[in-house]
Amino acid sequence: MDPFLQKKQTCTPQQANALTQSVLQMLIYDMRPLSMVKQILKEVNSSITLTSDVWTSRATEAYLGVSCHFITKDWQMKTLNLATLPLEERHTAANIMIWMEEVIEKFDILPSKIKAIVHDNGSNMVAAARLLEEKHGWSSVRCVGHTLQLIVNSALKEPSINKATGAARNLVEHFRRSELANSKLKKKQQQMNTTEHKLIQDVSTRWNSTYYMVARLLEQRWPVTATLSDPEVTPRGKHYFNLKPEQWVLLEELVQGLGPFECATVFLSGQEYATASCLPQLVKGLQRSIQQTQFETSSGKAFQAIAGKGISERWENLNTVSAERDNPLVLAAAIDPRFRKLKFISPEDGTRVQSTVEVLAIKEAKAKTGLHDDPEELQQKKRGHIPGGKSALDNLLQSDTDSLSEEEEETQEDKKIQMVRREVQMFFTEPPIAKKEDPLSWWSENEGRFPTLSNLARSLLCIPATRGVRYDDFFIVDD
């Protein structure tokens, strides 16, 4: 009866704020890992992926951020931030490797449990990932967001494009600084029945903000032009704020060219669904989009050429299949029911990838079940007798032409291997699911049909395409 007779004590807003600040200070200043994070990681039975990012704060202080990604038993994608370490020593590959090892040791993560590490294109991070791959076998995956940034920024540096975006930037800045121009723009938007959106100012280090700035400016082109023609807003002789007709045309083409990159960046930055498995097919889609877009201006065609070349060069080895080393992105696509037909590679390479999946699945089955002969059977083998089988003497006297009974000779391990092979064959012969469907949901529903492959899927589909932070934060990295 106490809850009904006594009013529960609650915190005042001021007390709640003080408690929140205290907890935040403990987490930030003491840099203590939460025990609950360790407990969650202990319960993860599948492989995990690490993402790392060396970045610099506004106060020019360097940090190393490390996150981990995994798929839970109920097929939910999870991301945990493990550390944000201040870096006071040189950011060499050897030091970064040591710092990464210290982070996983702090959380009791075995190196053998890590499938891959996602990092940017900085030479020190690439070299550190190579060292970790050689030492622990972690697959090295370059961040797609950072790669897209490098490709697009290179195309935006084309002189005429850079001049047009600079002019657009100055125009937007004029409206944002002038209260009169901004109020006049609102009136023109109302008169022209145009959506009353504010102009967007871009940030030079974020290409996607330039895309949003130009797209919004094109949306508001006629209200902006009408506002600039008002003598109160633009005194006589100062009409240089408005863009030239050919610049407006170029901006229209630029938005058309940047659109697919922006769409890809937003999609691949998701943290609650599989992303890396989409990359092989998505890169082919970007190449196709760039090639098929019709550009009329020479500047637009220059953007097309530079961006197309960037895609080809930076993802030259994206779909490489070799016997020497596994390609985690191709394998992730193979185990994704949307792309299991592997149409982005040749039939010969597709066969090789299926064989690799089979080998990995057999390895996974052995690791999960500890496959070996029955202890009693092993003792009987040593004594030269197996019930229902041949004695040691029979085996010695058998000729090369004698046929062996498969049932007699097949061990428990052989049977399991055959089951795994049939499982892999059945998976690849089934039709792919629709691209809009969620592969994690599909695996949740079909885990019982593919018990071994489902374990492999957890290890591969948890690889994120980006470094586990918002895609519009990629552009403060220290390279």
Tab-separated table of C-alpha atoms in Angstrom:
chain	number	residue	atom	x	y	z
A	1	MET	CA	0.000	0.000	0.000
A	2	ASP	CA	3.000	2.303	0.422
A	3	PRO	CA	3.118	3.390	-3.266
A	4	PHE	CA	-0.530	4.414	-3.007
A	5	LEU	CA	-0.142	6.277	0.268
A	6	GLN	CA	3.232	7.899	-0.225
A	7	LYS	CA	4.220	10.089	-3.113
A	8	LYS	CA	7.446	8.985	-4.715
A	9	GLN	CA	10.370	11.358	-4.380
A	10	THR	CA	11.477	12.803	-7.719
A	11	CYS	CA	14.400	14.939	-8.759
A	12	THR	CA	13.907	18.560	-9.585
A	13	PRO	CA	15.145	19.611	-13.052
A	14	GLN	CA	18.116	21.267	-11.382
A	15	GLN	CA	19.010	18.103	-9.433
A	16	ALA	CA	18.615	15.920	-12.529
A	17	ASN	CA	20.885	18.233	-14.495
A	18	ALA	CA	23.519	18.120	-11.720
A	19	LEU	CA	23.412	14.301	-11.665
A	20	THR	CA	23.701	14.113	-15.450
A	21	GLN	CA	26.670	16.470	-15.436
A	22	SER	CA	28.370	14.394	-12.729
A	23	VAL	CA	27.964	11.186	-14.713
A	24	LEU	CA	29.237	12.852	-17.878
A	25	GLN	CA	32.267	14.272	-16.089
A	26	MET	CA	33.097	10.829	-14.728
A	27	LEU	CA	32.887	9.276	-18.200
A	28	ILE	CA	34.749	12.058	-20.023
A	29	TYR	CA	37.465	13.094	-17.604
A	30	ASP	CA	38.199	9.725	-15.980
A	31	MET	CA	37.848	7.960	-19.349
A	32	ARG	CA	36.598	4.856	-17.584
A	33	PRO	CA	34.979	2.070	-19.651
A	34	LEU	CA	31.524	1.027	-18.593
A	35	SER	CA	31.415	-2.438	-17.030
A	36	MET	CA	28.202	-3.084	-18.932
A	37	VAL	CA	30.116	-2.730	-22.214
A	38	LYS	CA	32.516	-5.474	-21.125
A	39	GLN	CA	29.613	-7.686	-20.185
A	40	ILE	CA	27.915	-7.153	-23.549
A	41	LEU	CA	31.125	-8.008	-25.393
A	42	LYS	CA	31.585	-11.193	-23.353
A	43	GLU	CA	28.191	-12.397	-24.574
A	44	VAL	CA	29.083	-11.880	-28.244
A	45	ASN	CA	29.855	-15.296	-29.736
A	46	SER	CA	30.544	-14.163	-33.292
A	47	SER	CA	33.392	-12.103	-34.710
A	48	ILE	CA	33.419	-8.324	-34.334
A	49	THR	CA	34.795	-5.482	-36.445
A	50	LEU	CA	36.741	-2.479	-35.207
A	51	THR	CA	36.594	1.004	-36.685
A	52	SER	CA	39.307	3.534	-36.003
A	53	ASP	CA	39.742	7.210	-36.715
A	54	VAL	CA	42.580	9.611	-35.930
A	55	TRP	CA	41.106	13.101	-35.773
A	56	THR	CA	41.920	16.574	-34.569
A	57	SER	CA	39.650	18.727	-32.412
A	58	ARG	CA	38.988	22.427	-32.943
A	59	ALA	CA	41.633	23.030	-30.285
A	60	THR	CA	44.135	21.143	-32.488
A	61	GLU	CA	44.301	18.228	-30.051
A	62	ALA	CA	44.705	14.783	-31.630
A	63	TYR	CA	42.617	11.776	-30.640
A	64	LEU	CA	42.163	8.156	-31.665
A	65	GLY	CA	38.573	6.945	-31.690
A	66	VAL	CA	37.882	3.208	-31.592
A	67	SER	CA	34.468	1.556	-31.929
A	68	CYS	CA	33.365	-2.045	-32.328
A	69	HIS	CA	30.516	-3.493	-34.373
A	70	PHE	CA	28.780	-6.847	-34.109
A	71	ILE	CA	25.491	-8.638	-34.717
A	72	THR	CA	23.549	-9.910	-31.711
A	73	LYS	CA	21.861	-13.282	-31.327
A	74	ASP	CA	18.575	-11.750	-32.472
A	75	TRP	CA	20.273	-10.275	-35.578
A	76	GLN	CA	20.490	-6.669	-34.469
A	77	MET	CA	23.458	-4.564	-35.561
A	78	LYS	CA	25.177	-3.014	-32.554
A	79	THR	CA	27.888	-0.367	-32.243
A	80	LEU	CA	29.846	0.390	-29.072
A	81	ASN	CA	32.369	3.163	-28.592
A	82	LEU	CA	35.398	1.659	-26.875
A	83	ALA	CA	37.772	4.583	-26.542
A	84	THR	CA	38.662	8.155	-27.442
A	85	LEU	CA	42.341	8.360	-26.638
A	86	PRO	CA	44.340	11.615	-26.553
A	87	LEU	CA	47.449	11.200	-28.684
A	88	GLU	CA	50.569	12.855	-27.372
A	89	GLU	CA	53.084	10.755	-29.266
A	90	ARG	CA	53.727	10.613	-33.010
A	91	HIS	CA	50.953	9.014	-35.067
A	92	THR	CA	53.199	6.348	-36.565
A	93	ALA	CA	51.850	3.026	-37.804
A	94	ALA	CA	53.657	1.169	-35.021
A	95	ASN	CA	52.205	3.446	-32.330
A	96	ILE	CA	48.682	3.191	-33.737
A	97	MET	CA	48.975	-0.604	-33.714
A	98	ILE	CA	50.038	-0.542	-30.059
A	99	TRP	CA	47.185	1.799	-29.119
A	100	MET	CA	44.654	-0.448	-30.870
A	101	GLU	CA	45.988	-3.496	-29.036
A	102	GLU	CA	45.790	-1.649	-25.715
A	103	VAL	CA	42.134	-0.809	-26.343
A	104	ILE	CA	41.052	-4.386	-27.025
A	105	GLU	CA	43.107	-5.643	-24.076
A	106	LYS	CA	41.284	-3.169	-21.836
A	107	PHE	CA	37.971	-4.721	-22.846
A	108	ASP	CA	39.244	-8.325	-22.715
A	109	ILE	CA	38.733	-8.778	-26.465
A	110	LEU	CA	40.853	-11.550	-27.931
A	111	PRO	CA	42.635	-10.525	-31.165
A	112	SER	CA	41.354	-13.729	-32.788
A	113	LYS	CA	37.790	-12.504	-32.267
A	114	ILE	CA	38.263	-9.500	-34.542
A	115	LYS	CA	37.341	-9.992	-38.188
A	116	ALA	CA	38.342	-6.666	-39.714
A	117	ILE	CA	39.358	-3.100	-39.034
A	118	VAL	CA	37.820	-0.172	-40.945
A	119	HIS	CA	40.048	2.899	-41.296
A	120	ASP	CA	40.614	5.970	-43.452
A	121	ASN	CA	43.042	6.399	-46.345
A	122	GLY	CA	45.761	8.130	-44.318
A	123	SER	CA	49.145	6.544	-44.949
A	124	ASN	CA	49.759	5.976	-41.238
A	125	MET	CA	46.388	4.260	-40.727
A	126	VAL	CA	46.832	2.122	-43.834
A	127	ALA	CA	50.282	1.041	-42.617
A	128	ALA	CA	48.951	0.332	-39.106
A	129	ALA	CA	46.140	-1.797	-40.533
A	130	ARG	CA	48.696	-3.704	-42.587
A	131	LEU	CA	50.732	-4.431	-39.437
A	132	LEU	CA	47.626	-5.619	-37.598
A	133	GLU	CA	46.679	-7.810	-40.548
A	134	GLU	CA	50.121	-9.423	-40.576
A	135	LYS	CA	50.157	-9.941	-36.815
A	136	HIS	CA	46.548	-10.888	-36.055
A	137	GLY	CA	44.952	-11.623	-39.421
A	138	TRP	CA	42.504	-8.693	-39.289
A	139	SER	CA	41.167	-7.747	-42.706
A	140	SER	CA	41.951	-4.156	-43.692
A	141	VAL	CA	38.930	-2.213	-45.017
A	142	ARG	CA	39.173	1.423	-46.111
A	143	CYS	CA	36.360	3.731	-45.043
A	144	VAL	CA	33.962	4.309	-47.932
A	145	GLY	CA	32.942	7.734	-46.644
A	146	HIS	CA	36.506	8.971	-46.678
A	147	THR	CA	37.144	7.445	-50.103
A	148	LEU	CA	34.060	9.164	-51.521
A	149	GLN	CA	35.244	12.421	-50.002
A	150	LEU	CA	38.593	12.162	-51.777
A	151	ILE	CA	36.941	11.339	-55.107
A	152	VAL	CA	34.420	14.185	-54.979
A	153	ASN	CA	36.837	16.786	-53.622
A	154	SER	CA	39.199	16.052	-56.482
A	155	ALA	CA	36.407	16.706	-59.017
A	156	LEU	CA	35.279	19.894	-57.240
A	157	LYS	CA	38.776	21.358	-57.578
A	158	GLU	CA	38.352	21.667	-61.359
A	159	PRO	CA	38.917	25.448	-61.916
A	160	SER	CA	35.574	26.398	-63.468
A	161	ILE	CA	33.644	24.273	-60.957
A	162	ASN	CA	35.610	25.738	-58.069
A	163	LYS	CA	34.890	29.252	-59.376
A	164	ALA	CA	31.148	28.573	-59.711
A	165	THR	CA	30.823	27.054	-56.223
A	166	GLY	CA	32.853	29.956	-54.832
A	167	ALA	CA	30.438	32.415	-56.419
A	168	ALA	CA	27.506	30.487	-54.989
A	169	ARG	CA	29.179	30.550	-51.572
A	170	ASN	CA	29.599	34.333	-51.707
A	171	LEU	CA	25.982	34.791	-52.755
A	172	VAL	CA	24.668	32.682	-49.858
A	173	GLU	CA	26.979	34.456	-47.428
A	174	HIS	CA	25.623	37.836	-48.603
A	175	PHE	CA	22.048	36.785	-47.771
A	176	ARG	CA	22.979	35.288	-44.435
A	177	ARG	CA	24.820	38.428	-43.358
A	178	SER	CA	22.240	40.931	-44.598
A	179	GLU	CA	19.066	41.112	-42.558
A	180	LEU	CA	17.480	43.297	-45.259
A	181	ALA	CA	18.294	40.823	-48.055
A	182	ASN	CA	17.001	37.933	-45.983
A	183	SER	CA	13.688	39.634	-45.174
A	184	LYS	CA	13.228	40.657	-48.809
A	185	LEU	CA	13.885	37.062	-49.864
A	186	LYS	CA	11.082	35.837	-47.606
A	187	LYS	CA	8.657	38.262	-49.245
A	188	LYS	CA	9.720	37.138	-52.738
A	189	GLN	CA	9.258	33.480	-51.705
A	190	GLN	CA	5.702	34.254	-50.590
A	191	GLN	CA	4.934	36.217	-53.756
A	192	MET	CA	6.272	33.447	-56.007
A	193	ASN	CA	4.666	30.684	-53.972
A	194	THR	CA	8.073	29.100	-53.301
A	195	THR	CA	8.850	27.060	-50.214
A	196	GLU	CA	10.248	29.357	-47.538
A	197	HIS	CA	13.555	27.602	-47.073
A	198	LYS	CA	16.655	29.357	-45.822
A	199	LEU	CA	19.782	29.321	-47.925
A	200	ILE	CA	22.458	26.867	-46.775
A	201	GLN	CA	26.056	27.916	-46.176
A	202	ASP	CA	28.551	25.167	-46.968
A	203	VAL	CA	31.726	24.220	-45.132
A	204	SER	CA	34.808	23.969	-47.317
A	205	THR	CA	35.915	20.666	-45.764
A	206	ARG	CA	32.615	18.877	-46.391
A	207	TRP	CA	31.714	18.221	-49.991
A	208	ASN	CA	28.189	17.138	-49.122
A	209	SER	CA	27.494	20.541	-47.550
A	210	THR	CA	28.447	22.095	-50.897
A	211	TYR	CA	25.935	19.787	-52.570
A	212	TYR	CA	23.189	20.894	-50.146
A	213	MET	CA	24.123	24.561	-50.605
A	214	VAL	CA	23.926	24.376	-54.394
A	215	ALA	CA	20.729	22.309	-54.392
A	216	ARG	CA	18.998	24.812	-52.095
A	217	LEU	CA	20.255	27.754	-54.141
A	218	LEU	CA	18.839	26.212	-57.314
A	219	GLU	CA	15.520	25.656	-55.551
A	220	GLN	CA	15.441	29.334	-54.588
A	221	ARG	CA	16.969	30.659	-57.808
A	222	TRP	CA	14.138	32.915	-58.947
A	223	PRO	CA	13.255	34.418	-55.534
A	224	VAL	CA	16.999	35.040	-55.014
A	225	THR	CA	17.383	36.649	-58.446
A	226	ALA	CA	14.312	38.809	-57.898
A	227	THR	CA	15.600	39.903	-54.500
A	228	LEU	CA	18.983	40.854	-55.935
A	229	SER	CA	17.285	43.021	-58.558
A	230	ASP	CA	15.762	45.147	-55.786
A	231	PRO	CA	17.779	48.428	-55.551
A	232	GLU	CA	17.329	48.421	-51.770
A	233	VAL	CA	19.137	45.091	-51.552
A	234	THR	CA	21.717	45.554	-54.290
A	235	PRO	CA	22.892	49.116	-54.931
A	236	ARG	CA	23.631	50.137	-58.507
A	237	GLY	CA	26.983	48.814	-59.674
A	238	LYS	CA	27.075	45.915	-57.205
A	239	HIS	CA	25.237	43.248	-59.140
A	240	TYR	CA	28.287	40.966	-59.029
A	241	PHE	CA	26.609	38.924	-56.277
A	242	ASN	CA	24.292	37.285	-58.793
A	243	LEU	CA	25.625	34.331	-60.749
A	244	LYS	CA	26.186	34.354	-64.478
A	245	PRO	CA	23.749	32.293	-66.600
A	246	GLU	CA	26.453	29.768	-67.506
A	247	GLN	CA	27.235	29.330	-63.796
A	248	TRP	CA	23.616	28.515	-63.024
A	249	VAL	CA	23.722	25.889	-65.792
A	250	LEU	CA	26.915	24.423	-64.373
A	251	LEU	CA	25.433	24.258	-60.863
A	252	GLU	CA	22.456	22.338	-62.238
A	253	GLU	CA	24.805	19.800	-63.799
A	254	LEU	CA	26.867	19.670	-60.609
A	255	VAL	CA	23.833	18.746	-58.516
A	256	GLN	CA	22.980	16.088	-61.061
A	257	GLY	CA	26.496	14.669	-60.853
A	258	LEU	CA	26.796	14.838	-57.060
A	259	GLY	CA	23.365	13.344	-56.381
A	260	PRO	CA	24.404	9.657	-56.667
A	261	PHE	CA	27.452	10.256	-54.435
A	262	GLU	CA	25.301	11.901	-51.789
A	263	CYS	CA	22.781	9.058	-51.946
A	264	ALA	CA	25.555	6.457	-51.608
A	265	THR	CA	27.178	8.316	-48.704
A	266	VAL	CA	23.956	8.580	-46.713
A	267	PHE	CA	23.069	4.928	-47.266
A	268	LEU	CA	26.521	3.560	-46.469
A	269	SER	CA	26.708	5.614	-43.271
A	270	GLY	CA	23.897	3.626	-41.648
A	271	GLN	CA	24.808	1.809	-38.450
A	272	GLU	CA	21.755	-0.384	-37.934
A	273	TYR	CA	21.870	-2.425	-41.140
A	274	ALA	CA	24.418	-4.226	-43.320
A	275	THR	CA	26.416	-1.817	-45.483
A	276	ALA	CA	29.791	-3.262	-46.524
A	277	SER	CA	28.092	-6.134	-48.353
A	278	CYS	CA	26.415	-3.569	-50.641
A	279	LEU	CA	29.644	-1.870	-51.658
A	280	PRO	CA	30.692	-4.025	-54.668
A	281	GLN	CA	27.296	-3.607	-56.321
A	282	LEU	CA	26.973	0.041	-55.279
A	283	VAL	CA	30.343	1.010	-56.773
A	284	LYS	CA	29.261	-0.510	-60.072
A	285	GLY	CA	26.097	1.570	-59.780
A	286	LEU	CA	28.118	4.754	-59.214
A	287	GLN	CA	30.252	4.016	-62.262
A	288	ARG	CA	27.151	3.395	-64.356
A	289	SER	CA	25.500	6.584	-63.083
A	290	ILE	CA	28.538	8.733	-63.914
A	291	GLN	CA	28.857	7.228	-67.389
A	292	GLN	CA	25.165	7.580	-68.257
A	293	THR	CA	24.645	11.131	-66.984
A	294	GLN	CA	24.446	13.598	-69.857
A	295	PHE	CA	26.643	16.654	-69.277
A	296	GLU	CA	26.466	19.514	-71.773
A	297	THR	CA	29.095	21.918	-70.465
A	298	SER	CA	32.828	21.294	-70.663
A	299	SER	CA	33.042	21.741	-66.890
A	300	GLY	CA	30.355	19.134	-66.342
A	301	LYS	CA	32.201	16.732	-68.605
A	302	ALA	CA	35.406	17.442	-66.645
A	303	PHE	CA	33.577	16.526	-63.425
A	304	GLN	CA	32.374	13.332	-65.092
A	305	ALA	CA	35.890	12.372	-66.192
A	306	ILE	CA	37.606	13.163	-62.883
A	307	ALA	CA	34.971	11.446	-60.733
A	308	GLY	CA	34.881	8.390	-63.002
A	309	LYS	CA	38.659	8.097	-62.898
A	310	GLY	CA	38.635	8.435	-59.108
A	311	ILE	CA	36.142	5.587	-58.730
A	312	SER	CA	38.151	3.310	-61.027
A	313	GLU	CA	41.494	4.032	-59.365
A	314	ARG	CA	40.486	4.023	-55.712
A	315	TRP	CA	38.346	0.895	-56.005
A	316	GLU	CA	40.497	-0.846	-58.560
A	317	ASN	CA	40.920	-3.942	-56.377
A	318	LEU	CA	37.487	-3.865	-54.768
A	319	ASN	CA	36.298	-7.088	-56.421
A	320	THR	CA	39.653	-8.843	-56.608
A	321	VAL	CA	39.393	-12.548	-55.833
A	322	SER	CA	42.596	-14.456	-55.140
A	323	ALA	CA	43.693	-17.641	-53.432
A	324	GLU	CA	46.346	-15.786	-51.397
A	325	ARG	CA	44.008	-13.602	-49.314
A	326	ASP	CA	40.296	-13.312	-48.707
A	327	ASN	CA	38.395	-10.227	-49.830
A	328	PRO	CA	36.041	-9.445	-46.904
A	329	LEU	CA	33.813	-7.135	-48.959
A	330	VAL	CA	33.194	-9.703	-51.697
A	331	LEU	CA	32.642	-12.421	-49.092
A	332	ALA	CA	30.190	-10.175	-47.230
A	333	ALA	CA	28.294	-9.617	-50.489
A	334	ALA	CA	28.297	-13.365	-51.171
A	335	ILE	CA	26.715	-14.133	-47.800
A	336	ASP	CA	24.148	-11.333	-48.239
A	337	PRO	CA	20.997	-12.972	-49.720
A	338	ARG	CA	20.454	-9.889	-51.897
A	339	PHE	CA	23.732	-10.321	-53.777
A	340	ARG	CA	24.486	-14.051	-53.507
A	341	LYS	CA	24.378	-14.473	-57.297
A	342	LEU	CA	27.558	-12.326	-57.395
A	343	LYS	CA	26.622	-10.570	-60.630
A	344	PHE	CA	29.254	-7.884	-60.044
A	345	ILE	CA	32.104	-10.339	-60.797
A	346	SER	CA	32.816	-12.888	-63.532
A	347	PRO	CA	31.289	-16.406	-63.335
A	348	GLU	CA	34.776	-17.848	-62.793
A	349	ASP	CA	35.433	-15.556	-59.835
A	350	GLY	CA	31.936	-16.281	-58.551
A	351	THR	CA	32.771	-19.985	-58.428
A	352	ARG	CA	35.981	-19.217	-56.528
A	353	VAL	CA	34.094	-17.091	-54.010
A	354	GLN	CA	31.549	-19.856	-53.427
A	355	SER	CA	34.412	-22.274	-52.814
A	356	THR	CA	35.947	-19.833	-50.331
A	357	VAL	CA	32.623	-19.503	-48.517
A	358	GLU	CA	32.457	-23.295	-48.311
A	359	VAL	CA	35.962	-23.491	-46.830
A	360	LEU	CA	35.150	-20.760	-44.292
A	361	ALA	CA	31.861	-22.441	-43.405
A	362	ILE	CA	33.609	-25.762	-42.758
A	363	LYS	CA	36.180	-23.948	-40.637
A	364	GLU	CA	33.360	-22.209	-38.776
A	365	ALA	CA	31.611	-25.524	-38.150
A	366	LYS	CA	34.774	-27.051	-36.729
A	367	ALA	CA	35.401	-24.041	-34.498
A	368	LYS	CA	31.828	-23.972	-33.189
A	369	THR	CA	31.339	-27.694	-32.600
A	370	GLY	CA	34.922	-28.790	-31.978
A	371	LEU	CA	34.606	-31.489	-34.625
A	372	HIS	CA	36.707	-34.580	-34.010
A	373	ASP	CA	36.224	-38.305	-33.900
A	374	ASP	CA	34.351	-39.786	-30.965
A	375	PRO	CA	36.807	-40.578	-28.075
A	376	GLU	CA	35.683	-44.191	-27.886
A	377	GLU	CA	36.012	-44.465	-31.652
A	378	LEU	CA	39.549	-43.097	-31.457
A	379	GLN	CA	40.505	-45.716	-28.875
A	380	GLN	CA	39.021	-48.444	-31.047
A	381	LYS	CA	40.969	-47.131	-34.033
A	382	LYS	CA	44.166	-47.372	-32.008
A	383	ARG	CA	43.307	-50.986	-31.113
A	384	GLY	CA	42.659	-51.692	-34.763
A	385	HIS	CA	38.948	-52.344	-34.478
A	386	ILE	CA	35.901	-50.240	-35.241
A	387	PRO	CA	32.418	-51.713	-34.784
A	388	GLY	CA	30.945	-52.415	-38.197
A	389	GLY	CA	34.216	-51.384	-39.851
A	390	LYS	CA	37.460	-52.948	-40.967
A	391	SER	CA	40.285	-54.126	-38.722
A	392	ALA	CA	43.820	-52.800	-39.064
A	393	LEU	CA	44.782	-56.093	-40.748
A	394	ASP	CA	41.913	-55.744	-43.243
A	395	ASN	CA	43.143	-52.285	-44.154
A	396	LEU	CA	46.703	-53.552	-44.672
A	397	LEU	CA	45.546	-56.420	-46.882
A	398	GLN	CA	43.201	-54.254	-48.939
A	399	SER	CA	44.270	-53.601	-52.528
A	400	ASP	CA	44.008	-50.292	-54.377
A	401	THR	CA	41.166	-51.665	-56.491
A	402	ASP	CA	39.018	-52.781	-53.569
A	403	SER	CA	35.962	-50.551	-53.187
A	404	LEU	CA	35.437	-48.979	-49.772
A	405	SER	CA	32.043	-48.704	-48.241
A	406	GLU	CA	31.317	-45.012	-47.793
A	407	GLU	CA	29.175	-45.795	-44.799
A	408	GLU	CA	32.011	-47.758	-43.162
A	409	GLU	CA	34.748	-45.260	-43.864
A	410	GLU	CA	32.820	-42.006	-43.261
A	411	THR	CA	33.621	-40.453	-39.891
A	412	GLN	CA	31.471	-38.085	-37.910
A	413	GLU	CA	33.578	-35.189	-39.189
A	414	ASP	CA	33.124	-36.292	-42.796
A	415	LYS	CA	29.376	-36.357	-42.330
A	416	LYS	CA	29.358	-32.865	-40.871
A	417	ILE	CA	31.499	-31.531	-43.700
A	418	GLN	CA	29.108	-32.990	-46.257
A	419	MET	CA	26.193	-31.354	-44.445
A	420	VAL	CA	27.965	-27.983	-44.573
A	421	ARG	CA	28.678	-28.390	-48.282
A	422	ARG	CA	25.029	-29.164	-48.991
A	423	GLU	CA	24.057	-26.135	-46.899
A	424	VAL	CA	26.337	-23.849	-48.921
A	425	GLN	CA	25.116	-25.297	-52.216
A	426	MET	CA	21.483	-24.811	-51.227
A	427	PHE	CA	22.137	-21.196	-50.188
A	428	PHE	CA	23.707	-20.216	-53.508
A	429	THR	CA	21.098	-21.990	-55.637
A	430	GLU	CA	18.196	-20.088	-54.091
A	431	PRO	CA	17.029	-16.859	-55.803
A	432	PRO	CA	18.200	-13.552	-54.300
A	433	ILE	CA	15.828	-11.511	-52.202
A	434	ALA	CA	14.757	-7.998	-53.232
A	435	LYS	CA	17.345	-5.239	-52.796
A	436	LYS	CA	15.004	-3.297	-50.506
A	437	GLU	CA	14.689	-6.207	-48.058
A	438	ASP	CA	16.801	-6.430	-44.907
A	439	PRO	CA	19.372	-9.264	-45.048
A	440	LEU	CA	19.544	-9.416	-41.248
A	441	SER	CA	15.802	-10.037	-41.061
A	442	TRP	CA	16.181	-12.744	-43.714
A	443	TRP	CA	18.920	-14.451	-41.708
A	444	SER	CA	16.831	-14.219	-38.568
A	445	GLU	CA	14.043	-16.123	-40.330
A	446	ASN	CA	16.323	-18.638	-42.086
A	447	GLU	CA	18.947	-19.274	-39.405
A	448	GLY	CA	17.507	-22.724	-38.755
A	449	ARG	CA	17.898	-23.721	-42.406
A	450	PHE	CA	21.492	-22.521	-42.601
A	451	PRO	CA	22.934	-23.027	-39.091
A	452	THR	CA	26.589	-22.904	-40.141
A	453	LEU	CA	26.337	-20.148	-42.731
A	454	SER	CA	24.395	-18.006	-40.276
A	455	ASN	CA	27.442	-17.914	-37.984
A	456	LEU	CA	29.599	-16.878	-40.916
A	457	ALA	CA	27.030	-14.245	-41.886
A	458	ARG	CA	27.237	-12.676	-38.415
A	459	SER	CA	30.999	-12.339	-38.774
A	460	LEU	CA	30.930	-10.790	-42.267
A	461	LEU	CA	27.794	-8.667	-42.294
A	462	CYS	CA	28.864	-6.797	-39.160
A	463	ILE	CA	31.603	-5.039	-41.172
A	464	PRO	CA	30.480	-1.411	-41.620
A	465	ALA	CA	31.297	0.504	-44.779
A	466	THR	CA	32.282	3.579	-42.770
A	467	ARG	CA	34.129	4.247	-39.544
A	468	GLY	CA	31.107	4.267	-37.286
A	469	VAL	CA	30.559	8.035	-37.062
A	470	ARG	CA	28.156	10.325	-38.876
A	471	TYR	CA	29.103	10.699	-42.510
A	472	ASP	CA	29.252	14.483	-42.263
A	473	ASP	CA	31.987	14.143	-39.637
A	474	PHE	CA	34.369	12.306	-41.919
A	475	PHE	CA	35.938	15.495	-43.027
A	476	ILE	CA	37.750	16.429	-39.824
A	477	VAL	CA	40.094	13.460	-39.962
A	478	ASP	CA	43.820	13.967	-39.660
A	479	ASP	CA	45.473	12.619	-42.797
